[in-house]
PDB file of C-alpha atoms and ligand atoms in Angstrom:
ATOM      1  CA  MET A1132      74.327  -3.055 -13.906  1.00 60.00           C
ATOM      2  CA  GLN A1133      73.403  -0.022 -12.001  1.00 80.00           C
ATOM      3  CA  ILE A1134      69.994   0.182 -10.670  1.00 86.00           C
ATOM      4  CA  ARG A1135      69.328   3.255 -12.620  1.00 88.00           C
ATOM      5  CA  GLU A1136      70.291   1.644 -15.996  1.00 88.00           C
ATOM      6  CA  LYS A1137      68.128  -1.437 -14.945  1.00 87.00           C
ATOM      7  CA  LEU A1138      65.118   0.702 -14.463  1.00 91.00           C
ATOM      8  CA  ALA A1139      65.747   2.654 -17.514  1.00 91.00           C
ATOM      9  CA  ALA A1140      66.115  -0.462 -19.652  1.00 90.00           C
ATOM     10  CA  LYS A1141      62.409  -1.304 -18.723  1.00 89.00           C
ATOM     11  CA  GLY A1142      61.194   2.113 -19.265  1.00 91.00           C
ATOM     12  CA  TYR A1143      61.121   3.065 -15.499  1.00 91.00           C
ATOM     13  CA  ARG A1144      62.304   6.469 -14.189  1.00 91.00           C
ATOM     14  CA  MET A1145      64.475   6.701 -11.012  1.00 92.00           C
ATOM     15  CA  THR A1146      62.473   8.460  -8.630  1.00 93.00           C
ATOM     16  CA  LYS A1147      63.579   9.607  -5.024  1.00 93.00           C
ATOM     17  CA  PRO A1148      61.301   6.892  -3.266  1.00 94.00           C
ATOM     18  CA  ARG A1149      62.856   4.171  -5.700  1.00 95.00           C
ATOM     19  CA  GLN A1150      66.319   5.367  -4.972  1.00 94.00           C
ATOM     20  CA  GLU A1151      65.724   5.566  -1.139  1.00 95.00           C
ATOM     21  CA  ILE A1152      64.100   2.151  -0.934  1.00 96.00           C
ATOM     22  CA  PHE A1153      67.069   0.762  -2.860  1.00 95.00           C
ATOM     23  CA  ASN A1154      69.618   2.495  -0.553  1.00 93.00           C
ATOM     24  CA  VAL A1155      67.790   1.066   2.522  1.00 94.00           C
ATOM     25  CA  LEU A1156      67.757  -2.493   1.027  1.00 94.00           C
ATOM     26  CA  CYS A1157      71.497  -2.341   0.433  1.00 91.00           C
ATOM     27  CA  HIS A1158      72.339  -2.757   4.007  1.00 87.00           C
ATOM     28  CA  ALA A1159      70.445  -5.911   4.915  1.00 87.00           C
ATOM     29  CA  PRO A1160      67.438  -8.130   4.034  1.00 91.00           C
ATOM     30  CA  GLN A1161      64.225  -6.529   5.365  1.00 92.00           C
ATOM     31  CA  SER A1162      60.581  -6.937   5.688  1.00 90.00           C
ATOM     32  CA  VAL A1163      58.176  -4.042   4.728  1.00 93.00           C
ATOM     33  CA  LEU A1164      57.874  -2.912   8.303  1.00 90.00           C
ATOM     34  CA  GLU A1165      61.705  -2.705   8.865  1.00 91.00           C
ATOM     35  CA  ILE A1166      62.118  -0.854   5.356  1.00 95.00           C
ATOM     36  CA  MET A1167      59.337   1.658   6.759  1.00 95.00           C
ATOM     37  CA  SER A1168      61.126   2.342   9.993  1.00 94.00           C
ATOM     38  CA  ASN A1169      64.373   2.643   8.311  1.00 95.00           C
ATOM     39  CA  LEU A1170      63.076   5.136   5.875  1.00 96.00           C
ATOM     40  CA  GLN A1171      61.412   7.081   8.875  1.00 95.00           C
ATOM     41  CA  LYS A1172      64.788   7.011  10.564  1.00 95.00           C
ATOM     42  CA  LYS A1173      66.131   8.843   7.672  1.00 94.00           C
ATOM     43  CA  LYS A1174      63.289  11.285   7.908  1.00 95.00           C
ATOM     44  CA  LEU A1175      61.904  10.227   4.578  1.00 93.00           C
ATOM     45  CA  GLN A1176      58.115  10.418   4.260  1.00 91.00           C
ATOM     46  CA  ILE A1177      57.376   7.429   1.829  1.00 94.00           C
ATOM     47  CA  ASP A1178      53.911   5.829   2.416  1.00 94.00           C
ATOM     48  CA  LYS A1179      53.260   2.126   2.792  1.00 94.00           C
ATOM     49  CA  VAL A1180      51.631   1.831  -0.630  1.00 96.00           C
ATOM     50  CA  THR A1181      54.536   3.357  -2.345  1.00 96.00           C
ATOM     51  CA  VAL A1182      56.873   1.025  -0.708  1.00 97.00           C
ATOM     52  CA  TYR A1183      54.833  -1.929  -1.623  1.00 96.00           C
ATOM     53  CA  ARG A1184      54.332  -0.841  -5.150  1.00 96.00           C
ATOM     54  CA  THR A1185      58.199   0.004  -5.466  1.00 96.00           C
ATOM     55  CA  LEU A1186      58.892  -3.468  -4.174  1.00 96.00           C
ATOM     56  CA  THR A1187      56.751  -5.357  -6.440  1.00 95.00           C
ATOM     57  CA  SER A1188      58.231  -3.565  -9.538  1.00 94.00           C
ATOM     58  CA  PHE A1189      61.744  -4.143  -8.202  1.00 95.00           C
ATOM     59  CA  VAL A1190      60.936  -7.855  -7.905  1.00 95.00           C
ATOM     60  CA  LYS A1191      59.415  -7.835 -11.431  1.00 93.00           C
ATOM     61  CA  LEU A1192      62.386  -6.099 -12.863  1.00 92.00           C
ATOM     62  CA  GLY A1193      64.633  -8.598 -11.058  1.00 92.00           C
ATOM     63  CA  ILE A1194      66.305  -5.937  -8.853  1.00 93.00           C
ATOM     64  CA  VAL A1195      65.008  -7.388  -5.550  1.00 95.00           C
ATOM     65  CA  GLU A1196      64.147 -10.886  -4.542  1.00 93.00           C
ATOM     66  CA  GLU A1197      61.407 -11.685  -2.210  1.00 93.00           C
ATOM     67  CA  THR A1198      61.667 -14.628   0.261  1.00 88.00           C
ATOM     68  CA  GLN A1199      58.994 -15.957   2.585  1.00 84.00           C
ATOM     69  CA  PHE A1200      60.043 -17.453   5.858  1.00 76.00           C
ATOM     70  CA  LYS A1201      58.112 -19.605   8.274  1.00 68.00           C
ATOM     71  CA  ASP A1202      55.842 -17.298   9.540  1.00 68.00           C
ATOM     72  CA  LYS A1203      54.897 -16.016   5.995  1.00 73.00           C
ATOM     73  CA  ILE A1204      56.361 -12.498   6.350  1.00 79.00           C
ATOM     74  CA  SER A1205      58.048 -11.458   3.053  1.00 88.00           C
ATOM     75  CA  VAL A1206      61.515 -10.238   3.268  1.00 90.00           C
ATOM     76  CA  TYR A1207      63.143  -8.385   0.513  1.00 95.00           C
ATOM     77  CA  GLU A1208      66.907  -8.199  -0.511  1.00 94.00           C
ATOM     78  CA  LEU A1209      68.918  -7.083  -3.511  1.00 93.00           C
ATOM     79  CA  ALA A1210      68.840  -9.879  -6.113  1.00 91.00           C
ATOM     80  CA  ASP A1211      72.584  -9.948  -7.446  1.00 81.00           C
ATOM     81  CA  GLN A1212      74.423 -10.999  -4.444  1.00 84.00           C
ATOM     82  CA  LYS A1213      76.594 -13.870  -3.904  1.00 87.00           C
ATOM     83  CA  HIS A1214      74.827 -17.194  -3.060  1.00 90.00           C
ATOM     84  CA  HIS A1215      74.165 -16.991   0.834  1.00 91.00           C
ATOM     85  CA  HIS A1216      71.849 -18.275   3.382  1.00 92.00           C
ATOM     86  CA  HIS A1217      69.893 -16.644   6.199  1.00 91.00           C
ATOM     87  CA  VAL A1218      69.581 -16.817  10.029  1.00 92.00           C
ATOM     88  CA  VAL A1219      66.041 -15.828  11.202  1.00 89.00           C
ATOM     89  CA  CYS A1220      65.127 -14.854  14.691  1.00 89.00           C
ATOM     90  CA  ASP A1221      62.169 -16.747  16.194  1.00 89.00           C
ATOM     91  CA  THR A1222      61.072 -13.911  18.264  1.00 89.00           C
ATOM     92  CA  CYS A1223      61.416 -10.622  16.253  1.00 85.00           C
ATOM     93  CA  GLY A1224      61.873 -11.975  12.674  1.00 82.00           C
ATOM     94  CA  LYS A1225      65.246 -10.143  12.216  1.00 84.00           C
ATOM     95  CA  ILE A1226      67.300 -11.715   9.462  1.00 87.00           C
ATOM     96  CA  GLU A1227      70.907 -11.749   8.814  1.00 90.00           C
ATOM     97  CA  ASP A1228      72.934 -12.966   5.781  1.00 91.00           C
ATOM     98  CA  ILE A1229      75.445 -15.791   6.317  1.00 92.00           C
ATOM     99  CA  GLU A1230      77.935 -17.386   3.952  1.00 91.00           C
ATOM    100  CA  LEU A1231      78.928 -20.935   4.379  1.00 90.00           C
ATOM    101  CA  ASP A1232      81.365 -23.458   3.139  1.00 89.00           C
ATOM    102  CA  GLU A1233      79.090 -25.595   1.318  1.00 90.00           C
ATOM    103  CA  ASN A1234      81.428 -28.193  -0.376  1.00 88.00           C
ATOM    104  CA  LEU A1235      80.629 -30.929   1.952  1.00 88.00           C
ATOM    105  CA  LEU A1236      76.907 -30.219   2.072  1.00 88.00           C
ATOM    106  CA  GLU A1237      76.568 -30.422  -1.745  1.00 87.00           C
ATOM    107  CA  GLU A1238      78.845 -33.611  -1.891  1.00 89.00           C
ATOM    108  CA  ALA A1239      76.609 -35.344   0.798  1.00 91.00           C
ATOM    109  CA  ALA A1240      73.332 -34.367  -1.193  1.00 91.00           C
ATOM    110  CA  LYS A1241      74.820 -35.721  -4.309  1.00 90.00           C
ATOM    111  CA  LYS A1242      76.059 -38.911  -2.911  1.00 92.00           C
ATOM    112  CA  SER A1243      72.758 -39.609  -0.964  1.00 94.00           C
ATOM    113  CA  SER A1244      70.404 -39.013  -3.761  1.00 93.00           C
ATOM    114  CA  THR A1245      69.924 -40.082  -7.457  1.00 93.00           C
ATOM    115  CA  PHE A1246      69.338 -36.581  -8.376  1.00 91.00           C
ATOM    116  CA  GLN A1247      71.434 -34.219 -10.173  1.00 89.00           C
ATOM    117  CA  ILE A1248      71.393 -31.361  -7.643  1.00 86.00           C
ATOM    118  CA  LYS A1249      70.993 -27.871  -9.062  1.00 86.00           C
ATOM    119  CA  SER A1250      70.025 -25.702  -6.296  1.00 85.00           C
ATOM    120  CA  HIS A1251      69.141 -25.589  -2.489  1.00 88.00           C
ATOM    121  CA  HIS A1252      67.205 -23.606   0.082  1.00 84.00           C
ATOM    122  CA  LEU A1253      68.505 -23.550   3.538  1.00 87.00           C
ATOM    123  CA  GLU A1254      67.648 -21.323   6.609  1.00 88.00           C
ATOM    124  CA  PHE A1255      68.632 -21.300  10.196  1.00 92.00           C
ATOM    125  CA  PHE A1256      66.268 -20.156  12.979  1.00 92.00           C
ATOM    126  CA  GLY A1257      67.121 -19.242  16.505  1.00 94.00           C
ATOM    127  CA  LEU A1258      67.388 -15.968  18.716  1.00 96.00           C
ATOM    128  CA  CYS A1259      68.983 -12.817  17.846  1.00 95.00           C
ATOM    129  CA  ARG A1260      71.081 -10.748  20.133  1.00 96.00           C
ATOM    130  CA  LYS A1261      68.278  -8.620  21.366  1.00 95.00           C
ATOM    131  CA  CYS A1262      65.901 -11.499  21.832  1.00 96.00           C
ATOM    132  CA  ARG A1263      68.210 -13.739  23.830  1.00 95.00           C
TER     133      ARG A1263
HETATM  134 ZN1   ZN B 470      73.860 -22.581  -0.103  1.00 78.03          ZN
HETATM  135 ZN1   ZN B 471      65.190 -11.201  17.661  1.00 78.03          ZN
HETATM  136 ZN1   ZN B 472      70.297 -12.525   2.041  1.00 78.03          ZN
END
């Protein structure tokens, strides 16, 4: 479903800030600070309160997912993506999406527990190119 339809279905209008924040999030998972700086790079004047408010409604509407990493900084990314994982930079907090071949991992988890495994959460930490 398009974002415009998703908003409309819940009685929200598509506004310029909403559209622009959505566009910025299409490229990569980002923290509020990164979203702000990407909006500024595009010469868009959207204040922090609006960004927070927009993200909160996007999360509520299921358009965006919020994840907290170990330093408690929230990162936002579009919700309907293929299952994937993240690498997080220990120094600057930059995040990248990665896809893994997970068959072995799932098999191992099944074999070594008595649980019926339904989901998992896995992150990798290290140093990004800039911080090395
Ligand atoms: Zn996975
Ligand atoms: Zn870094
Ligand atoms: Zn992601």
